[in-house]
CSV table of C-alpha atoms in Angstrom, one decimal:
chain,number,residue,atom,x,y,z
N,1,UNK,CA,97.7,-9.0,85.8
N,2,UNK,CA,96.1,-6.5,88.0
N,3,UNK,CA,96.3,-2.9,87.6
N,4,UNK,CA,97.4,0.3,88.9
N,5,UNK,CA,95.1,0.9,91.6
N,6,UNK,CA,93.8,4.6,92.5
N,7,UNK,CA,92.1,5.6,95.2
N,8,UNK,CA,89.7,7.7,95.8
N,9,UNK,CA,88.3,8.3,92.5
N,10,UNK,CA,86.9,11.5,93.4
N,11,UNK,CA,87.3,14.0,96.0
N,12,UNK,CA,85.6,17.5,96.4
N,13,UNK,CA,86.8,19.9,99.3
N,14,UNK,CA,87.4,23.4,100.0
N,15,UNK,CA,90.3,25.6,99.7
N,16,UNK,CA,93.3,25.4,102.2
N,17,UNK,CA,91.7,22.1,103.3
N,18,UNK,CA,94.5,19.2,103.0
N,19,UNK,CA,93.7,15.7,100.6
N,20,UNK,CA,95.5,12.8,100.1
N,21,UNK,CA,95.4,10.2,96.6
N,22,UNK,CA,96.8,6.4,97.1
N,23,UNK,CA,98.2,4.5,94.3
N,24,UNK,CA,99.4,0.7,94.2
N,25,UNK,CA,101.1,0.3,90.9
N,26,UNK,CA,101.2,-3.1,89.3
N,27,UNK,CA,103.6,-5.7,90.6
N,28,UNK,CA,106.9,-5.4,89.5
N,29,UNK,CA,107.4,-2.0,88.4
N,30,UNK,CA,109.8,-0.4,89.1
N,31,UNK,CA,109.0,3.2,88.5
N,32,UNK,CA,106.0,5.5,89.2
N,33,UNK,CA,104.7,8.7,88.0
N,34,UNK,CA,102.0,11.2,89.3
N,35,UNK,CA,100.6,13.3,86.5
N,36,UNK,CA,98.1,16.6,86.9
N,37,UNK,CA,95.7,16.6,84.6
N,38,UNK,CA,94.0,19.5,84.1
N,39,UNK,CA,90.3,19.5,82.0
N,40,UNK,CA,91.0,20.2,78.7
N,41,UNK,CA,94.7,19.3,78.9
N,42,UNK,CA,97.8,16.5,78.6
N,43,UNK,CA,98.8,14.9,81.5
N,44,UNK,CA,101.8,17.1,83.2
N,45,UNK,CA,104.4,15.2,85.4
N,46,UNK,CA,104.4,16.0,88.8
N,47,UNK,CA,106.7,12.9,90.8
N,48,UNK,CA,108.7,9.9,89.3
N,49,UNK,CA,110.0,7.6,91.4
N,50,UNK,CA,112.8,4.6,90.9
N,51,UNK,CA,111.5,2.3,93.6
N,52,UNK,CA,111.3,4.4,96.3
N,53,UNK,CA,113.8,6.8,95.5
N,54,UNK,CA,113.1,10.3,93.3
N,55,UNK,CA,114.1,10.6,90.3
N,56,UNK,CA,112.5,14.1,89.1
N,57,UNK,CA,110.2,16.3,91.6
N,58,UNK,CA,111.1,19.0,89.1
N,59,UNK,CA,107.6,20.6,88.3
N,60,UNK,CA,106.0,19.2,91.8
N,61,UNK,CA,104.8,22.5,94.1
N,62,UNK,CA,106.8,21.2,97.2
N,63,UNK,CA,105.3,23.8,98.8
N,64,UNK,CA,102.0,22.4,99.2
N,65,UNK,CA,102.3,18.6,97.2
N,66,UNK,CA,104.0,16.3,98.9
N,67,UNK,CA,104.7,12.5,97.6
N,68,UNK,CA,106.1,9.3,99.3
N,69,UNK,CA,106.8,5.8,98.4
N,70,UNK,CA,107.3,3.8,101.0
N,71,UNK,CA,109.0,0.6,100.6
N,72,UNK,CA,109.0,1.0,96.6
N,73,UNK,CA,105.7,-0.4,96.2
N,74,UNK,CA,102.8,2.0,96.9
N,75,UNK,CA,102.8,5.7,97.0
N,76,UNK,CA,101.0,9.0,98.7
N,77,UNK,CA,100.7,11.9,96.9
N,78,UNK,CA,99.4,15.1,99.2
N,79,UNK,CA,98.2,18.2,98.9
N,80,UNK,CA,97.9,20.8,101.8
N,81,UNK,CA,96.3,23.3,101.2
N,82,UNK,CA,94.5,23.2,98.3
N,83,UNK,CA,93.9,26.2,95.7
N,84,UNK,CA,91.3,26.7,93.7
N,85,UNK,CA,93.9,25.8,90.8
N,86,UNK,CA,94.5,22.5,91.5
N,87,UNK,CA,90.9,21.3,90.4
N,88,UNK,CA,92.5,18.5,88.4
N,89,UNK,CA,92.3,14.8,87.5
N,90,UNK,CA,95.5,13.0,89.4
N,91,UNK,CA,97.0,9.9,87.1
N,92,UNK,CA,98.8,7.4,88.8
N,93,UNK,CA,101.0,5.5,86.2
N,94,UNK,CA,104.1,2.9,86.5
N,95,UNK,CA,106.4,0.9,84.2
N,96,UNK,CA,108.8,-1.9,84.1
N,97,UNK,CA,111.5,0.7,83.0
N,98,UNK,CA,114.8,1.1,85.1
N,99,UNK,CA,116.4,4.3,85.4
N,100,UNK,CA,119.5,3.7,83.2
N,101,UNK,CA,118.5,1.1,81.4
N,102,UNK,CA,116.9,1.6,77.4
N,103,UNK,CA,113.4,1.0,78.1
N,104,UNK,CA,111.7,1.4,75.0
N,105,UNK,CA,108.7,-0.8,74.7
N,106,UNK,CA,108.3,-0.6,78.4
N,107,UNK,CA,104.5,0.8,78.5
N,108,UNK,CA,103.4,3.3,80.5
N,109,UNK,CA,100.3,1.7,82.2
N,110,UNK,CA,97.9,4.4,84.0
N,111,UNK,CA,95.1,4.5,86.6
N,112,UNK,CA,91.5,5.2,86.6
N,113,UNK,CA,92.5,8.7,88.0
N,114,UNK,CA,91.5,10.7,91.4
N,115,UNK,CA,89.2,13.5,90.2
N,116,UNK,CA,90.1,16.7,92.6
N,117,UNK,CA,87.2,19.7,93.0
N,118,UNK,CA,88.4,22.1,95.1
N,119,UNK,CA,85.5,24.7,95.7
C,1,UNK,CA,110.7,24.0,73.3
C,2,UNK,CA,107.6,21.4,73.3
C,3,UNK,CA,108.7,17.8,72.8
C,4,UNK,CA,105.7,16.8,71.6
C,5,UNK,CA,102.8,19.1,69.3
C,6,UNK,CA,99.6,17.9,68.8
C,7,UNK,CA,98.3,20.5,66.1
C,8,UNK,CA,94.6,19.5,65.9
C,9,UNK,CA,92.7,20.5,68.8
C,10,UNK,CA,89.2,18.9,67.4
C,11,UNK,CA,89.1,16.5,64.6
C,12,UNK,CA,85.6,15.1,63.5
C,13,UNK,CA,85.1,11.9,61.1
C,14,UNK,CA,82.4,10.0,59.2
C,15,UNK,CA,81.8,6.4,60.8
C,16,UNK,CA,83.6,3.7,58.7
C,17,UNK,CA,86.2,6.3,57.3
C,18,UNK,CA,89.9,6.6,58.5
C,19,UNK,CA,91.4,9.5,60.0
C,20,UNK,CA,94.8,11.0,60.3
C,21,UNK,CA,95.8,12.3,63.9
C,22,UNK,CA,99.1,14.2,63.8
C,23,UNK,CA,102.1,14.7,66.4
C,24,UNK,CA,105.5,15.8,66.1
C,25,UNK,CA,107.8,15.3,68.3
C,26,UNK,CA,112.0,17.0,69.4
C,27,UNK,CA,114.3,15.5,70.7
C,28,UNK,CA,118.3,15.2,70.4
C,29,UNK,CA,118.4,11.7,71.5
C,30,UNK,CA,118.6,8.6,69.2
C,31,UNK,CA,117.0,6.2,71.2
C,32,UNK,CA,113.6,6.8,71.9
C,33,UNK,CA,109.8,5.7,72.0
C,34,UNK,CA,106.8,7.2,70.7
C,35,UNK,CA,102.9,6.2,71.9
C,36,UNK,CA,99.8,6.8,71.1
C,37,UNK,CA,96.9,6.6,74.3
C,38,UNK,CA,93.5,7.2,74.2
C,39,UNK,CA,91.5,8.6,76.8
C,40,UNK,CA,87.6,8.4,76.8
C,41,UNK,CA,85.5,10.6,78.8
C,42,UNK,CA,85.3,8.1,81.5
C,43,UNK,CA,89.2,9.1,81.8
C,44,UNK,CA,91.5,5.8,81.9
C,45,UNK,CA,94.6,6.3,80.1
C,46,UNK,CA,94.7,3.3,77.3
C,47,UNK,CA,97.7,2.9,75.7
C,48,UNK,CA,96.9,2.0,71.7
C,49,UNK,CA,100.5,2.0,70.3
C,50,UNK,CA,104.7,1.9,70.4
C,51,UNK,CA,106.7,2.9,68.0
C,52,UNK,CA,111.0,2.3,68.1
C,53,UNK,CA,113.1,4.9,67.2
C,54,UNK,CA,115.2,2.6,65.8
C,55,UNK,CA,112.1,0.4,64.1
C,56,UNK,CA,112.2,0.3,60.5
C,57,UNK,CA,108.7,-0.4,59.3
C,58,UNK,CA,105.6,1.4,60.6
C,59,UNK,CA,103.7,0.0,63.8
C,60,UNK,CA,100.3,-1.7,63.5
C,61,UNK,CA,97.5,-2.5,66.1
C,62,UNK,CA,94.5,-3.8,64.4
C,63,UNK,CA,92.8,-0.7,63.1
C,64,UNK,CA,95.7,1.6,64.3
C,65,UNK,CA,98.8,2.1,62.3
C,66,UNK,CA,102.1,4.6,63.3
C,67,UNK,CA,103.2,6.6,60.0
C,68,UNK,CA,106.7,7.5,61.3
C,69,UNK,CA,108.6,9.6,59.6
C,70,UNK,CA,112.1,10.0,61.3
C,71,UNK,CA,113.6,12.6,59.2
C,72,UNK,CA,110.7,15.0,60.0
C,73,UNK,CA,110.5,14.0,63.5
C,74,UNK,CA,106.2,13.3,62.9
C,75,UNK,CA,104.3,10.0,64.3
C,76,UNK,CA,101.2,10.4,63.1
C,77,UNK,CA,98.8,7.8,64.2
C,78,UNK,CA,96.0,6.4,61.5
C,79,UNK,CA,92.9,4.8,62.7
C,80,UNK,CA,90.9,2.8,60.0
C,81,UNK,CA,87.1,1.9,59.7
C,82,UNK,CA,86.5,4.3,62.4
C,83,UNK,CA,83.8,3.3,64.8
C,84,UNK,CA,81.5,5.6,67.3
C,85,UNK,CA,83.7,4.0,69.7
C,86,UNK,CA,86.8,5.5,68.7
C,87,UNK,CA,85.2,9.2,70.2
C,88,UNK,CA,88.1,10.4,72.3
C,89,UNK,CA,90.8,12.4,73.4
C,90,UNK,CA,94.4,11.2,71.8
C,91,UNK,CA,97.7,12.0,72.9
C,92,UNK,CA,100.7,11.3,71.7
C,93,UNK,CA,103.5,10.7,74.2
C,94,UNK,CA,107.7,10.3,74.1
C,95,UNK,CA,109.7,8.9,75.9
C,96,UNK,CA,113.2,9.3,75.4
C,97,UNK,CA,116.6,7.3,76.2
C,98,UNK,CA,118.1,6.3,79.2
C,99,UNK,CA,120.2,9.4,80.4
C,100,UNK,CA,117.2,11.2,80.6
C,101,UNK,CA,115.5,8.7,83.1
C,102,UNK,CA,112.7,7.3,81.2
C,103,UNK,CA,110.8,10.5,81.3
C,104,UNK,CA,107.3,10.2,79.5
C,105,UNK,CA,106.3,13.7,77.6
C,106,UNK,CA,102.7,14.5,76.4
C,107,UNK,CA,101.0,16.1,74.0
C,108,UNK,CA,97.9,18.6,74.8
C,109,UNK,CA,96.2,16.1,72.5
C,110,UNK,CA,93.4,16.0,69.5
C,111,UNK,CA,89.6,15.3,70.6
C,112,UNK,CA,88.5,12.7,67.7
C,113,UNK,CA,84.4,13.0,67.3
C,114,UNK,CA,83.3,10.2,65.2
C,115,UNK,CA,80.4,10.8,63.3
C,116,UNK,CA,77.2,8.1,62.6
Protein backbone atom coordinates (compact mmCIF):
# COMPACT_ATOMS: atom_id res chain seq x y z
CA UNK A 1 0.00 0.00 0.00
CA UNK A 2 1.38 3.32 -0.91
CA UNK A 3 1.45 6.15 1.26
CA UNK A 4 0.32 9.57 1.89
CA UNK A 5 2.30 11.47 -0.51
CA UNK A 6 3.55 15.20 0.27
CA UNK A 7 4.92 17.47 -1.79
CA UNK A 8 7.30 19.65 -1.67
CA UNK A 9 9.26 18.52 1.28
CA UNK A 10 10.66 21.79 1.84
CA UNK A 11 10.00 25.28 0.86
CA UNK A 12 11.76 28.54 2.00
CA UNK A 13 10.31 32.09 0.85
CA UNK A 14 9.79 35.43 2.13
CA UNK A 15 7.05 37.11 3.91
CA UNK A 16 3.77 38.11 2.06
CA UNK A 17 4.94 35.78 -0.74
CA UNK A 18 2.11 33.03 -1.44
CA UNK A 19 3.08 28.87 -1.21
CA UNK A 20 1.22 25.99 -1.92
CA UNK A 21 1.67 22.08 -0.22
CA UNK A 22 0.06 18.93 -2.30
CA UNK A 23 -1.06 15.89 -0.62
CA UNK A 24 -2.41 12.47 -2.12
CA UNK A 25 -3.57 10.42 0.72
CA UNK A 26 -3.66 6.65 0.47
CA UNK A 27 -6.28 5.02 -1.54
CA UNK A 28 -9.40 4.64 -0.02
CA UNK A 29 -9.52 7.10 2.70
CA UNK A 30 -11.95 8.76 3.33
CA UNK A 31 -10.89 11.57 5.47
CA UNK A 32 -7.86 14.01 5.52
CA UNK A 33 -6.24 16.26 7.93
CA UNK A 34 -3.68 19.11 7.54
CA UNK A 35 -1.70 19.66 10.83
CA UNK A 36 0.87 22.80 11.66
CA UNK A 37 3.53 21.66 13.28
CA UNK A 38 5.45 23.97 14.86
CA UNK A 39 9.42 23.16 16.05
CA UNK A 40 9.22 22.13 19.33
CA UNK A 41 5.50 21.31 19.38
CA UNK A 42 2.37 18.63 18.75
CA UNK A 43 0.82 18.66 15.56
CA UNK A 44 -2.22 21.31 15.69
CA UNK A 45 -5.28 20.68 13.25
CA UNK A 46 -5.66 23.01 10.75
CA UNK A 47 -8.43 21.22 7.81
CA UNK A 48 -10.33 17.80 7.98
CA UNK A 49 -12.04 16.84 5.28
CA UNK A 50 -14.88 13.88 4.63
CA UNK A 51 -14.18 13.25 1.05
CA UNK A 52 -14.26 16.45 -0.31
CA UNK A 53 -16.48 18.08 1.94
CA UNK A 54 -15.31 20.00 5.39
CA UNK A 55 -15.84 18.74 8.27
CA UNK A 56 -13.86 21.26 10.82
CA UNK A 57 -11.82 24.44 9.36
CA UNK A 58 -12.25 25.62 12.98
CA UNK A 59 -8.55 26.67 13.93
CA UNK A 60 -7.53 27.23 9.96
CA UNK A 61 -6.57 31.27 9.42
CA UNK A 62 -9.05 31.62 6.44
CA UNK A 63 -7.70 34.74 6.11
CA UNK A 64 -4.57 33.78 4.58
CA UNK A 65 -4.80 29.51 4.45
CA UNK A 66 -6.81 28.27 2.16
CA UNK A 67 -7.55 24.27 1.47
CA UNK A 68 -9.35 22.30 -1.28
CA UNK A 69 -10.06 18.81 -2.13
CA UNK A 70 -11.04 18.33 -5.30
CA UNK A 71 -12.77 15.24 -6.21
CA UNK A 72 -12.22 13.68 -2.59
CA UNK A 73 -8.91 12.35 -3.43
CA UNK A 74 -6.09 14.81 -3.35
CA UNK A 75 -5.86 18.10 -1.66
CA UNK A 76 -4.16 21.84 -1.70
CA UNK A 77 -3.50 23.50 1.24
CA UNK A 78 -2.36 27.48 0.54
CA UNK A 79 -0.97 30.08 2.22
CA UNK A 80 -0.97 33.77 0.89
CA UNK A 81 0.85 35.73 2.37
CA UNK A 82 3.03 34.21 4.52
CA UNK A 83 4.14 35.54 8.16
CA UNK A 84 7.03 35.09 9.66
CA UNK A 85 4.91 32.85 12.18
CA UNK A 86 3.99 30.29 10.05
CA UNK A 87 7.64 28.84 9.82
CA UNK A 88 6.20 25.33 10.50
CA UNK A 89 6.32 21.64 9.32
CA UNK A 90 2.81 20.98 7.32
CA UNK A 91 1.52 17.05 8.00
CA UNK A 92 -0.62 15.67 5.63
CA UNK A 93 -2.48 12.69 7.23
CA UNK A 94 -5.80 10.45 6.21
CA UNK A 95 -7.84 7.56 7.59
CA UNK A 96 -10.24 4.98 6.69
CA UNK A 97 -12.65 6.65 9.27
CA UNK A 98 -16.15 7.95 8.24
CA UNK A 99 -17.66 10.86 9.77
CA UNK A 100 -20.40 9.12 11.88
CA UNK A 101 -19.27 6.00 12.02
CA UNK A 102 -17.13 4.51 15.39
CA UNK A 103 -13.78 4.47 13.98
CA UNK A 104 -11.63 3.31 16.55
CA UNK A 105 -8.73 1.28 15.27
CA UNK A 106 -8.91 3.30 12.13
CA UNK A 107 -5.06 4.67 12.14
CA UNK A 108 -4.13 7.92 11.51
CA UNK A 109 -1.39 7.43 8.68
CA UNK A 110 0.79 10.76 8.17
CA UNK A 111 3.16 12.16 5.50
CA UNK A 112 6.77 12.87 5.34
CA UNK A 113 5.75 16.57 6.02
CA UNK A 114 6.39 20.00 3.84
CA UNK A 115 8.96 21.93 5.87
CA UNK A 116 7.88 25.90 5.60
CA UNK A 117 10.80 28.73 6.25
CA UNK A 118 9.44 31.91 5.80
CA UNK A 119 12.34 34.47 6.09
CA UNK B 1 -9.14 22.17 28.89
CA UNK B 2 -6.30 20.04 27.19
CA UNK B 3 -7.47 16.60 26.06
CA UNK B 4 -4.35 15.18 26.10
CA UNK B 5 -1.07 16.17 28.68
CA UNK B 6 2.12 14.99 28.12
CA UNK B 7 3.91 15.93 31.48
CA UNK B 8 7.57 15.10 30.59
CA UNK B 9 9.03 17.40 28.22
CA UNK B 10 12.62 15.38 28.16
CA UNK B 11 13.09 12.00 29.38
CA UNK B 12 16.62 10.34 29.07
CA UNK B 13 17.24 6.32 29.50
CA UNK B 14 20.13 3.83 29.72
CA UNK B 15 20.29 1.58 26.49
CA UNK B 16 18.70 -1.95 27.27
CA UNK B 17 16.51 -0.39 30.21
CA UNK B 18 12.68 0.28 29.87
CA UNK B 19 11.12 3.54 30.22
CA UNK B 20 7.74 4.93 31.28
CA UNK B 21 6.35 7.83 28.90
CA UNK B 22 3.12 9.29 30.45
CA UNK B 23 -0.10 10.87 28.96
CA UNK B 24 -3.45 11.61 30.31
CA UNK B 25 -6.04 12.24 28.54
CA UNK B 26 -10.27 14.11 29.01
CA UNK B 27 -12.83 13.40 27.57
CA UNK B 28 -16.76 12.90 28.34
CA UNK B 29 -17.18 10.42 25.63
CA UNK B 30 -17.21 6.52 26.09
CA UNK B 31 -16.07 5.50 23.03
CA UNK B 32 -12.72 6.44 22.10
CA UNK B 33 -9.05 5.60 20.94
CA UNK B 34 -5.87 6.43 22.31
CA UNK B 35 -2.19 6.17 20.20
CA UNK B 36 1.03 6.48 20.68
CA UNK B 37 3.34 7.87 17.42
CA UNK B 38 6.82 8.50 17.28
CA UNK B 39 8.40 11.06 15.36
CA UNK B 40 12.31 10.97 14.64
CA UNK B 41 14.18 13.92 13.74
CA UNK B 42 13.86 13.07 10.10
CA UNK B 43 9.94 14.01 10.96
CA UNK B 44 7.51 11.12 9.69
CA UNK B 45 4.79 10.56 11.94
CA UNK B 46 4.94 6.59 12.88
CA UNK B 47 2.15 5.38 14.51
CA UNK B 48 3.56 2.63 17.35
CA UNK B 49 0.18 1.82 19.08
CA UNK B 50 -3.99 1.63 19.68
CA UNK B 51 -5.52 1.38 22.49
CA UNK B 52 -9.88 0.76 22.83
CA UNK B 53 -11.64 2.49 25.13
CA UNK B 54 -13.60 -0.30 25.58
CA UNK B 55 -10.39 -2.94 25.45
CA UNK B 56 -10.02 -4.75 28.55
CA UNK B 57 -6.45 -5.88 28.66
CA UNK B 58 -3.41 -3.54 27.94
CA UNK B 59 -2.08 -3.17 24.28
CA UNK B 60 1.17 -4.68 23.11
CA UNK B 61 3.49 -4.09 20.08
CA UNK B 62 6.65 -5.89 20.41
CA UNK B 63 8.69 -3.83 22.80
CA UNK B 64 5.82 -1.27 23.34
CA UNK B 65 3.02 -1.94 25.75
CA UNK B 66 -0.19 0.66 26.67
CA UNK B 67 -0.67 0.68 30.64
CA UNK B 68 -4.35 1.99 30.51
CA UNK B 69 -5.80 3.01 33.27
CA UNK B 70 -9.47 4.00 32.58
CA UNK B 71 -10.53 5.27 35.92
CA UNK B 72 -7.69 7.77 35.93
CA UNK B 73 -8.01 8.67 32.37
CA UNK B 74 -3.75 7.84 31.88
CA UNK B 75 -2.28 5.78 28.83
CA UNK B 76 1.03 5.58 29.57
CA UNK B 77 3.12 3.96 26.99
CA UNK B 78 6.19 1.50 28.10
CA UNK B 79 8.99 0.74 25.83
CA UNK B 80 11.25 -2.23 26.91
CA UNK B 81 15.04 -3.03 26.09
CA UNK B 82 15.35 0.38 24.90
CA UNK B 83 17.52 0.72 21.90
CA UNK B 84 19.61 4.05 20.53
CA UNK B 85 16.97 3.72 18.00
CA UNK B 86 14.13 4.52 20.09
CA UNK B 87 15.66 8.45 20.34
CA UNK B 88 12.60 10.45 19.62
CA UNK B 89 9.83 12.69 20.02
CA UNK B 90 6.47 10.75 21.43
CA UNK B 91 3.11 11.91 21.39
CA UNK B 92 0.22 10.66 22.51
CA UNK B 93 -2.89 11.22 20.54
CA UNK B 94 -7.04 10.70 21.06
CA UNK B 95 -9.42 10.35 19.13
CA UNK B 96 -12.77 10.33 20.34
CA UNK B 97 -16.33 8.86 19.21
CA UNK B 98 -18.27 9.45 16.37
CA UNK B 99 -20.42 12.67 17.17
CA UNK B 100 -17.35 14.43 17.43
CA UNK B 101 -16.17 13.52 13.77
CA UNK B 102 -13.21 11.51 14.28
CA UNK B 103 -11.17 14.42 15.44
CA UNK B 104 -7.52 13.27 16.31
CA UNK B 105 -6.01 15.42 19.48
CA UNK B 106 -2.29 15.64 20.33
CA UNK B 107 -0.17 15.89 22.96
CA UNK B 108 2.96 18.61 22.97
CA UNK B 109 4.81 15.31 23.45
CA UNK B 110 8.04 13.81 25.52
CA UNK B 111 11.63 13.88 23.67
CA UNK B 112 12.99 10.25 24.72
CA UNK B 113 17.15 10.39 24.60
CA UNK B 114 18.37 6.96 24.80
CA UNK B 115 21.52 6.63 26.35
CA UNK B 116 24.61 4.03 25.08
Amino acid sequence: EAGVAQSPRYKIIEKRQSVAFWCNPISGHATLYWYQQILGQGPKLLIQFQNNGVVDDSQLPKDRFSAERLKGVDSTLKIQPAKLEDSAVYLCASSLARYGTYSGANVLTFGAGSRLTVL
Amino acid sequence: AQKITQTQPGMFVQEKEAVTLDCTYDTSDQSYGLFWYKQPSSGEMIFLIYQGSYDEQNATEGRYSLNFQKARKSANLVISASQLGDSAMYFCAMREGPGTGNQFYFGTGTSLTVIP
